[in-house]
Amino acid sequence: MTAFNSSDEFYGTIPVFRGFTRLMDPDLYSPLPDDWTIGVADIVESTKAIAQARYKSVNMAGAAVIAAVTNALEGREFPFVFGGDGASFAVAPSDLERAREALAATAVWVEEDLDLQMRVALVPVAAIRAQGLDVRVARFGPSLNLSYAMFSGGGLGWAEAAMKRGEFAIPAAPPGTQPDLSGLSCRFEEMPAMRGLILSVMVLPAPGADPAAYRRLIEDIVTLVERSPDQGRPVPPGGPPLRWPPAGVEFEARAQRGGSLFKRRLSVLANTLFAYCVMRFGIKVGDFVPKIYVQQVVENSDFRKYDDCLRMVLDCTPDLDQSLSGRLTAAASAGVARYGLHRQDAAMMTCFTPSVMRSDHVHFIDGARGGYASAATALKATPAVQA
């Protein structure tokens, strides 16, 4: 297998596919080079944090991993996936040390500023393949603005389980270390369900499941969703609600570097007031056009993804909820899949926008009342998982 020296040389050569219904096509996925490394991070006792209604803190921690590594790699593209209460990514050998530093710093920041404990680990791809598993990556383009990664092969799940066992852990950064989280924000308000409810969905293959049957299941589910209005997208066509002061002022202030927290809060309040006026009144500032930016926010939302697990946050009708539940219940009974669903009244967005002048800003979507973390808890409780 050919080794690559940078993310651009490997990840950048993978063609972008359009149309989410194609995500189970194995020809779209390319194996990571053997000398690459998988980064994994998640919040310890995220269920407890969710029970305390700390949804935004949990999501901010997961998104911070992606922001910190992206900034450490100076904006170079690399494959990653946001999981709600954590994140996974892959890096080339030349980027490994910078990713390690960013991950260690993020864990410290999450503990000191968000009062959460984050597990972090770096797992060599070679170690995953030694288990008979693989890590393969594809690039899905939800719009012409950007692409993000899809993973298959079973390797990410093994890496996460190894992290939870305490394997491949990286040393903690010194207290007070802060990662570069430039571009990370949460200025938009919650997005209430427009069609009935917000449904967080997680679907994984059951142990020993027939791969062909699992593929048919995922294709059936995606086809069901594609038939729904706007493919179940939970982001309103006109963009998420925007108010001032935004609910995420404190998170954004803590994500900034330099100066006292009080001064950072004042800076965020001033910056968000300016941004609110620009967006509220549609004021063109240089080459920045608010209407175009909002359209990109809608198009660039990652409300559906695949990392050996189908993850979706859907604004769906009760009929679609019933159809999905029925199909998944039957698949679990047949030993094809394990799944978790969580119903709530709103979705929320955490943004990573390194520059408002570029179109490739990405917006991480989760349910606003537990989301993926609660869906994962429901998944763990299913008989198929206990078998």
Tab-separated table of C-alpha atoms in Angstrom:
chain	number	residue	atom	x	y	z
A	1	MET	CA	0.000	0.000	0.000
A	2	THR	CA	1.309	3.422	-0.941
A	3	ALA	CA	2.272	5.769	1.882
A	4	PHE	CA	1.410	9.441	1.600
A	5	ASN	CA	3.171	12.345	3.265
A	6	SER	CA	0.244	14.696	3.730
A	7	SER	CA	-3.509	14.826	3.960
A	8	ASP	CA	-3.675	16.541	0.590
A	9	GLU	CA	-1.834	13.711	-1.151
A	10	PHE	CA	-4.273	11.072	0.026
A	11	TYR	CA	-7.539	12.567	1.224
A	12	GLY	CA	-7.465	15.275	-1.416
A	13	THR	CA	-7.305	12.681	-4.205
A	14	ILE	CA	-10.542	10.922	-3.177
A	15	PRO	CA	-13.391	11.952	-5.497
A	16	VAL	CA	-16.341	13.711	-3.864
A	17	PHE	CA	-19.649	11.902	-4.292
A	18	ARG	CA	-23.032	13.597	-4.363
A	19	GLY	CA	-26.292	11.996	-3.401
A	20	PHE	CA	-26.526	10.503	0.075
A	21	THR	CA	-28.315	7.411	-1.246
A	22	ARG	CA	-24.933	6.222	-2.586
A	23	LEU	CA	-23.194	6.136	0.793
A	24	MET	CA	-23.166	2.308	1.043
A	25	ASP	CA	-21.392	1.825	-2.293
A	26	PRO	CA	-18.062	0.190	-1.303
A	27	ASP	CA	-16.347	1.593	-4.389
A	28	LEU	CA	-16.602	5.083	-2.901
A	29	TYR	CA	-14.361	4.178	0.052
A	30	SER	CA	-10.552	4.148	-0.053
A	31	PRO	CA	-8.399	2.440	2.608
A	32	LEU	CA	-6.307	4.769	4.745
A	33	PRO	CA	-2.552	4.305	4.356
A	34	ASP	CA	-1.020	1.964	6.961
A	35	ASP	CA	1.083	4.705	8.526
A	36	TRP	CA	-1.858	6.980	9.300
A	37	THR	CA	-3.365	7.392	12.774
A	38	ILE	CA	-6.934	7.587	14.042
A	39	GLY	CA	-7.790	10.184	16.679
A	40	VAL	CA	-10.771	9.545	18.943
A	41	ALA	CA	-12.314	11.630	21.709
A	42	ASP	CA	-15.471	11.447	23.771
A	43	ILE	CA	-16.982	12.854	26.923
A	44	VAL	CA	-16.878	10.647	30.018
A	45	GLU	CA	-20.361	10.215	31.502
A	46	SER	CA	-21.984	12.241	28.737
A	47	THR	CA	-25.327	10.697	29.742
A	48	LYS	CA	-25.000	12.362	33.142
A	49	ALA	CA	-24.186	15.708	31.520
A	50	ILE	CA	-27.203	15.323	29.235
A	51	ALA	CA	-29.397	14.569	32.263
A	52	GLN	CA	-28.221	17.903	33.686
A	53	ALA	CA	-29.347	19.616	30.445
A	54	ARG	CA	-25.747	20.452	29.483
A	55	TYR	CA	-26.421	19.695	25.827
A	56	LYS	CA	-24.525	22.659	24.456
A	57	SER	CA	-21.442	22.004	26.589
A	58	VAL	CA	-21.273	18.426	25.336
A	59	ASN	CA	-21.621	19.478	21.695
A	60	MET	CA	-19.106	22.297	22.090
A	61	ALA	CA	-16.566	19.809	23.441
A	62	GLY	CA	-17.011	17.475	20.479
A	63	ALA	CA	-16.775	20.271	17.930
A	64	ALA	CA	-13.725	21.708	19.715
A	65	VAL	CA	-11.731	18.591	18.801
A	66	ILE	CA	-12.302	19.235	15.099
A	67	ALA	CA	-11.637	22.970	15.382
A	68	ALA	CA	-8.412	22.486	17.347
A	69	VAL	CA	-6.967	19.889	14.977
A	70	THR	CA	-7.989	21.873	11.886
A	71	ASN	CA	-6.283	25.000	13.212
A	72	ALA	CA	-3.210	23.021	14.261
A	73	LEU	CA	-2.953	21.680	10.701
A	74	GLU	CA	-3.309	25.217	9.355
A	75	GLY	CA	-6.605	24.502	7.667
A	76	ARG	CA	-5.504	21.514	5.601
A	77	GLU	CA	-8.280	19.076	4.808
A	78	PHE	CA	-8.358	15.836	6.779
A	79	PRO	CA	-11.139	13.311	7.343
A	80	PHE	CA	-13.214	13.780	10.498
A	81	VAL	CA	-16.672	13.070	11.862
A	82	PHE	CA	-18.601	14.833	14.630
A	83	GLY	CA	-20.401	12.436	16.957
A	84	GLY	CA	-22.281	14.781	19.292
A	85	ASP	CA	-20.400	13.966	22.504
A	86	GLY	CA	-17.073	13.444	20.751
A	87	ALA	CA	-15.306	13.237	17.419
A	88	SER	CA	-13.079	10.963	15.338
A	89	PHE	CA	-10.518	11.861	12.695
A	90	ALA	CA	-7.521	10.549	10.757
A	91	VAL	CA	-4.142	12.184	10.137
A	92	ALA	CA	-1.014	11.492	8.120
A	93	PRO	CA	2.373	10.867	9.820
A	94	SER	CA	3.572	14.400	9.080
A	95	ASP	CA	0.560	15.841	10.959
A	96	LEU	CA	0.578	13.433	13.885
A	97	GLU	CA	2.503	15.498	16.439
A	98	ARG	CA	0.475	18.647	15.803
A	99	ALA	CA	-2.724	16.632	16.103
A	100	ARG	CA	-1.446	15.080	19.338
A	101	GLU	CA	-0.757	18.502	20.850
A	102	ALA	CA	-4.138	19.841	19.762
A	103	LEU	CA	-5.975	16.819	21.175
A	104	ALA	CA	-4.146	16.980	24.511
A	105	ALA	CA	-4.806	20.722	24.784
A	106	THR	CA	-8.483	20.288	23.942
A	107	ALA	CA	-8.921	17.727	26.725
A	108	VAL	CA	-7.481	20.230	29.229
A	109	TRP	CA	-9.688	23.044	27.912
A	110	VAL	CA	-12.800	20.872	28.100
A	111	GLU	CA	-12.046	20.046	31.735
A	112	GLU	CA	-11.091	23.554	32.830
A	113	ASP	CA	-13.604	25.624	30.842
A	114	LEU	CA	-16.540	23.268	30.300
A	115	ASP	CA	-16.186	21.222	33.510
A	116	LEU	CA	-16.343	17.958	31.575
A	117	GLN	CA	-13.873	15.095	31.338
A	118	MET	CA	-12.777	14.096	27.857
A	119	ARG	CA	-11.041	10.853	26.920
A	120	VAL	CA	-8.576	11.184	24.039
A	121	ALA	CA	-6.499	8.604	22.188
A	122	LEU	CA	-4.452	8.155	19.014
A	123	VAL	CA	-4.723	4.706	17.477
A	124	PRO	CA	-2.415	3.579	14.641
A	125	VAL	CA	-4.267	2.292	11.582
A	126	ALA	CA	-1.831	-0.641	11.587
A	127	ALA	CA	-3.086	-1.647	15.057
A	128	ILE	CA	-6.650	-1.646	13.784
A	129	ARG	CA	-5.767	-3.793	10.783
A	130	ALA	CA	-3.995	-6.214	13.092
A	131	GLN	CA	-7.454	-6.921	14.526
A	132	GLY	CA	-8.771	-7.876	11.092
A	133	LEU	CA	-10.655	-4.588	10.722
A	134	ASP	CA	-10.140	-1.666	8.364
A	135	VAL	CA	-10.590	2.082	8.093
A	136	ARG	CA	-11.841	3.237	4.726
A	137	VAL	CA	-12.861	6.786	3.906
A	138	ALA	CA	-15.098	8.498	1.373
A	139	ARG	CA	-15.881	12.172	0.766
A	140	PHE	CA	-19.526	13.242	0.682
A	141	GLY	CA	-20.444	16.626	-0.756
A	142	PRO	CA	-23.708	17.891	0.775
A	143	SER	CA	-23.317	20.991	-1.398
A	144	LEU	CA	-20.895	22.485	-3.881
A	145	ASN	CA	-19.308	24.378	-0.983
A	146	LEU	CA	-17.580	21.583	0.909
A	147	SER	CA	-17.225	17.873	1.542
A	148	TYR	CA	-16.852	15.859	4.714
A	149	ALA	CA	-15.750	12.332	5.488
A	150	MET	CA	-17.620	9.054	5.722
A	151	PHE	CA	-15.909	6.018	7.263
A	152	SER	CA	-16.379	2.267	6.865
A	153	GLY	CA	-14.506	-0.931	7.738
A	154	GLY	CA	-15.307	-1.262	11.443
A	155	GLY	CA	-12.049	0.357	12.563
A	156	LEU	CA	-13.446	3.507	14.171
A	157	GLY	CA	-15.667	1.510	16.505
A	158	TRP	CA	-12.723	-0.639	17.610
A	159	ALA	CA	-10.577	2.464	18.158
A	160	GLU	CA	-13.268	4.046	20.336
A	161	ALA	CA	-13.670	0.856	22.370
A	162	ALA	CA	-9.890	0.668	22.839
A	163	MET	CA	-9.871	4.280	24.058
A	164	LYS	CA	-12.578	3.470	26.589
A	165	ARG	CA	-10.445	0.562	27.844
A	166	GLY	CA	-7.642	3.051	28.462
A	167	GLU	CA	-5.511	1.965	25.512
A	168	PHE	CA	-3.604	4.361	23.220
A	169	ALA	CA	-4.244	7.280	25.594
A	170	ILE	CA	-2.116	10.370	25.073
A	171	PRO	CA	-0.501	12.300	27.948
A	172	ALA	CA	-2.442	15.260	29.256
A	173	ALA	CA	-1.235	18.737	28.376
A	174	PRO	CA	-0.103	21.000	31.246
A	175	PRO	CA	-2.875	22.778	33.181
A	176	GLY	CA	-3.908	26.033	31.544
A	177	THR	CA	-3.012	24.889	28.047
A	178	GLN	CA	-5.550	26.221	25.588
A	179	PRO	CA	-5.989	24.977	22.018
A	180	ASP	CA	-6.520	27.305	19.084
A	181	LEU	CA	-10.298	27.223	18.692
A	182	SER	CA	-10.540	30.125	16.256
A	183	GLY	CA	-13.720	29.925	14.233
A	184	LEU	CA	-15.640	27.827	16.775
A	185	SER	CA	-18.931	29.424	17.794
A	186	CYS	CA	-22.547	28.726	18.694
A	187	ARG	CA	-24.363	31.956	17.869
A	188	PHE	CA	-27.547	30.495	16.420
A	189	GLU	CA	-30.542	29.642	18.560
A	190	GLU	CA	-32.214	26.251	18.748
A	191	MET	CA	-34.200	25.174	15.700
A	192	PRO	CA	-37.711	24.020	16.674
A	193	ALA	CA	-39.213	21.087	14.793
A	194	MET	CA	-41.238	22.263	11.803
A	195	ARG	CA	-42.790	18.923	10.793
A	196	GLY	CA	-43.562	17.261	14.109
A	197	LEU	CA	-40.414	16.228	15.934
A	198	ILE	CA	-36.632	16.128	15.785
A	199	LEU	CA	-35.457	12.532	15.610
A	200	SER	CA	-31.863	11.556	16.396
A	201	VAL	CA	-31.038	8.255	14.697
A	202	MET	CA	-28.122	5.824	15.118
A	203	VAL	CA	-27.968	2.511	13.234
A	204	LEU	CA	-25.104	-0.002	13.498
A	205	PRO	CA	-24.717	-3.548	12.182
A	206	ALA	CA	-25.582	-6.256	14.696
A	207	PRO	CA	-22.756	-8.658	15.642
A	208	GLY	CA	-22.415	-11.239	12.882
A	209	ALA	CA	-24.952	-9.461	10.653
A	210	ASP	CA	-25.023	-10.226	6.935
A	211	PRO	CA	-23.272	-7.241	5.290
A	212	ALA	CA	-25.628	-7.353	2.301
A	213	ALA	CA	-28.693	-7.260	4.550
A	214	TYR	CA	-27.256	-4.358	6.548
A	215	ARG	CA	-26.486	-2.465	3.349
A	216	ARG	CA	-30.078	-2.969	2.129
A	217	LEU	CA	-31.370	-1.711	5.469
A	218	ILE	CA	-29.328	1.493	5.348
A	219	GLU	CA	-30.320	2.098	1.729
A	220	ASP	CA	-33.988	1.582	2.631
A	221	ILE	CA	-33.751	4.027	5.525
A	222	VAL	CA	-32.006	6.677	3.464
A	223	THR	CA	-34.542	6.269	0.663
A	224	LEU	CA	-37.386	6.735	3.150
A	225	VAL	CA	-35.781	9.919	4.433
A	226	GLU	CA	-35.006	11.231	0.931
A	227	ARG	CA	-38.730	11.146	0.138
A	228	SER	CA	-39.519	13.435	3.066
A	229	PRO	CA	-39.618	17.245	2.665
A	230	ASP	CA	-36.080	18.627	2.184
A	231	GLN	CA	-34.676	15.173	3.085
A	232	GLY	CA	-35.591	15.773	6.734
A	233	ARG	CA	-33.114	18.642	7.093
A	234	PRO	CA	-33.647	20.213	10.537
A	235	VAL	CA	-32.197	23.596	9.510
A	236	PRO	CA	-34.924	25.989	8.299
A	237	PRO	CA	-34.584	27.166	4.659
A	238	GLY	CA	-34.038	30.712	5.906
A	239	GLY	CA	-31.358	29.629	8.364
A	240	PRO	CA	-31.471	29.064	12.133
A	241	PRO	CA	-32.960	31.741	14.410
A	242	LEU	CA	-30.496	34.468	15.357
A	243	ARG	CA	-30.896	36.705	18.394
A	244	TRP	CA	-28.748	39.039	20.447
A	245	PRO	CA	-27.189	38.426	22.814
A	246	PRO	CA	-26.804	34.836	21.606
A	247	ALA	CA	-27.233	31.964	24.034
A	248	GLY	CA	-23.680	30.793	23.288
A	249	VAL	CA	-21.819	33.933	24.447
A	250	GLU	CA	-20.161	32.178	27.380
A	251	PHE	CA	-18.956	29.229	25.277
A	252	GLU	CA	-17.492	31.470	22.608
A	253	ALA	CA	-15.759	33.650	25.206
A	254	ARG	CA	-14.165	30.610	26.814
A	255	ALA	CA	-13.007	29.361	23.411
A	256	GLN	CA	-11.027	32.551	22.778
A	257	ARG	CA	-7.420	33.122	23.787
A	258	GLY	CA	-5.835	36.049	25.579
A	259	GLY	CA	-7.059	38.455	28.237
A	260	SER	CA	-9.394	37.903	31.158
A	261	LEU	CA	-12.633	36.017	30.724
A	262	PHE	CA	-14.503	39.272	31.432
A	263	LYS	CA	-12.741	41.053	28.563
A	264	ARG	CA	-13.356	38.093	26.271
A	265	ARG	CA	-17.064	38.207	27.111
A	266	LEU	CA	-17.188	41.905	26.240
A	267	SER	CA	-15.360	41.232	22.980
A	268	VAL	CA	-17.782	38.459	22.042
A	269	LEU	CA	-20.777	40.621	22.907
A	270	ALA	CA	-19.473	43.437	20.707
A	271	ASN	CA	-18.601	41.153	17.807
A	272	THR	CA	-21.898	39.299	17.957
A	273	LEU	CA	-23.860	42.562	18.097
A	274	PHE	CA	-22.165	43.715	14.911
A	275	ALA	CA	-22.789	40.338	13.276
A	276	TYR	CA	-26.413	40.349	14.401
A	277	CYS	CA	-27.031	43.766	12.842
A	278	VAL	CA	-25.351	42.715	9.600
A	279	MET	CA	-27.402	39.518	9.388
A	280	ARG	CA	-30.683	40.960	10.683
A	281	PHE	CA	-30.748	43.820	8.200
A	282	GLY	CA	-28.978	42.053	5.333
A	283	ILE	CA	-26.108	44.561	5.215
A	284	LYS	CA	-23.449	43.767	2.633
A	285	VAL	CA	-19.980	44.250	4.141
A	286	GLY	CA	-17.259	44.193	1.486
A	287	ASP	CA	-17.598	40.856	-0.289
A	288	PHE	CA	-19.705	39.374	2.505
A	289	VAL	CA	-23.355	38.925	1.520
A	290	PRO	CA	-25.547	37.766	4.438
A	291	LYS	CA	-28.118	36.049	2.202
A	292	ILE	CA	-25.431	33.917	0.546
A	293	TYR	CA	-23.845	33.048	3.889
A	294	VAL	CA	-27.173	31.896	5.346
A	295	GLN	CA	-27.787	29.732	2.279
A	296	GLN	CA	-24.375	28.147	2.800
A	297	VAL	CA	-25.143	27.543	6.487
A	298	VAL	CA	-28.243	25.590	5.471
A	299	GLU	CA	-26.435	23.612	2.755
A	300	ASN	CA	-23.321	22.898	4.855
A	301	SER	CA	-25.088	21.383	7.867
A	302	ASP	CA	-23.939	17.840	8.693
A	303	PHE	CA	-27.335	16.472	9.737
A	304	ARG	CA	-26.557	13.046	8.245
A	305	LYS	CA	-23.317	11.083	8.098
A	306	TYR	CA	-21.837	7.596	8.233
A	307	ASP	CA	-18.918	6.257	10.285
A	308	ASP	CA	-19.763	2.541	10.349
A	309	CYS	CA	-22.880	3.918	12.021
A	310	LEU	CA	-25.608	5.807	10.204
A	311	ARG	CA	-26.190	9.032	12.126
A	312	MET	CA	-29.020	11.420	11.296
A	313	VAL	CA	-30.795	14.310	12.974
A	314	LEU	CA	-34.115	14.630	11.185
A	315	ASP	CA	-37.002	17.043	11.284
A	316	CYS	CA	-39.663	14.491	10.505
A	317	THR	CA	-43.374	13.871	10.496
A	318	PRO	CA	-44.965	11.341	12.851
A	319	ASP	CA	-45.572	9.125	9.801
A	320	LEU	CA	-41.860	9.085	8.900
A	321	ASP	CA	-40.980	8.421	12.542
A	322	GLN	CA	-43.360	5.452	12.542
A	323	SER	CA	-42.002	4.092	9.245
A	324	LEU	CA	-38.388	4.327	10.400
A	325	SER	CA	-39.175	2.796	13.790
A	326	GLY	CA	-40.991	-0.114	12.176
A	327	ARG	CA	-38.216	-0.832	9.703
A	328	LEU	CA	-35.547	-0.674	12.404
A	329	THR	CA	-37.485	-2.831	14.850
A	330	ALA	CA	-37.838	-5.512	12.194
A	331	ALA	CA	-34.131	-5.301	11.341
A	332	ALA	CA	-33.147	-5.656	15.001
A	333	SER	CA	-35.424	-8.667	15.421
A	334	ALA	CA	-33.805	-10.250	12.356
A	335	GLY	CA	-30.320	-9.738	13.786
A	336	VAL	CA	-29.370	-7.262	11.071
A	337	ALA	CA	-28.898	-4.072	13.087
A	338	ARG	CA	-28.858	-2.384	16.452
A	339	TYR	CA	-30.305	1.073	16.653
A	340	GLY	CA	-31.073	3.993	18.932
A	341	LEU	CA	-33.689	6.702	18.490
A	342	HIS	CA	-34.260	9.832	20.530
A	343	ARG	CA	-37.181	12.191	20.023
A	344	GLN	CA	-37.101	15.854	20.957
A	345	ASP	CA	-38.686	19.168	20.035
A	346	ALA	CA	-35.677	21.019	18.600
A	347	ALA	CA	-32.234	20.703	17.029
A	348	MET	CA	-29.140	22.804	17.663
A	349	MET	CA	-26.110	23.882	15.700
A	350	THR	CA	-22.456	24.385	16.614
A	351	CYS	CA	-20.452	26.205	13.959
A	352	PHE	CA	-16.872	26.065	12.762
A	353	THR	CA	-16.296	29.062	10.511
A	354	PRO	CA	-12.583	29.839	10.068
A	355	SER	CA	-13.553	32.607	7.632
A	356	VAL	CA	-16.955	34.008	6.665
A	357	MET	CA	-15.418	34.869	3.280
A	358	ARG	CA	-15.023	31.195	2.394
A	359	SER	CA	-17.888	28.876	1.498
A	360	ASP	CA	-16.543	25.750	3.248
A	361	HIS	CA	-17.622	26.552	6.804
A	362	VAL	CA	-19.201	23.510	8.452
A	363	HIS	CA	-22.121	23.385	10.870
A	364	PHE	CA	-22.511	20.484	13.285
A	365	ILE	CA	-26.086	19.417	13.997
A	366	ASP	CA	-27.407	17.520	17.002
A	367	GLY	CA	-30.695	17.171	18.816
A	368	ALA	CA	-31.266	19.891	21.398
A	369	ARG	CA	-32.525	17.600	24.177
A	370	GLY	CA	-29.963	14.822	24.254
A	371	GLY	CA	-29.423	14.074	20.574
A	372	TYR	CA	-26.862	11.461	19.624
A	373	ALA	CA	-25.792	10.830	23.234
A	374	SER	CA	-29.334	9.869	24.219
A	375	ALA	CA	-29.774	7.816	21.028
A	376	ALA	CA	-26.585	5.940	21.948
A	377	THR	CA	-27.992	5.224	25.409
A	378	ALA	CA	-31.134	3.821	23.797
A	379	LEU	CA	-28.945	1.720	21.487
A	380	LYS	CA	-27.046	0.215	24.407
A	381	ALA	CA	-30.339	-0.789	26.022
A	382	THR	CA	-31.614	-2.817	23.052
A	383	PRO	CA	-31.571	-6.625	23.360
A	384	ALA	CA	-29.503	-6.926	20.169
A	385	VAL	CA	-26.653	-5.118	21.877
A	386	GLN	CA	-26.834	-7.260	24.982
A	387	ALA	CA	-26.829	-10.511	23.005
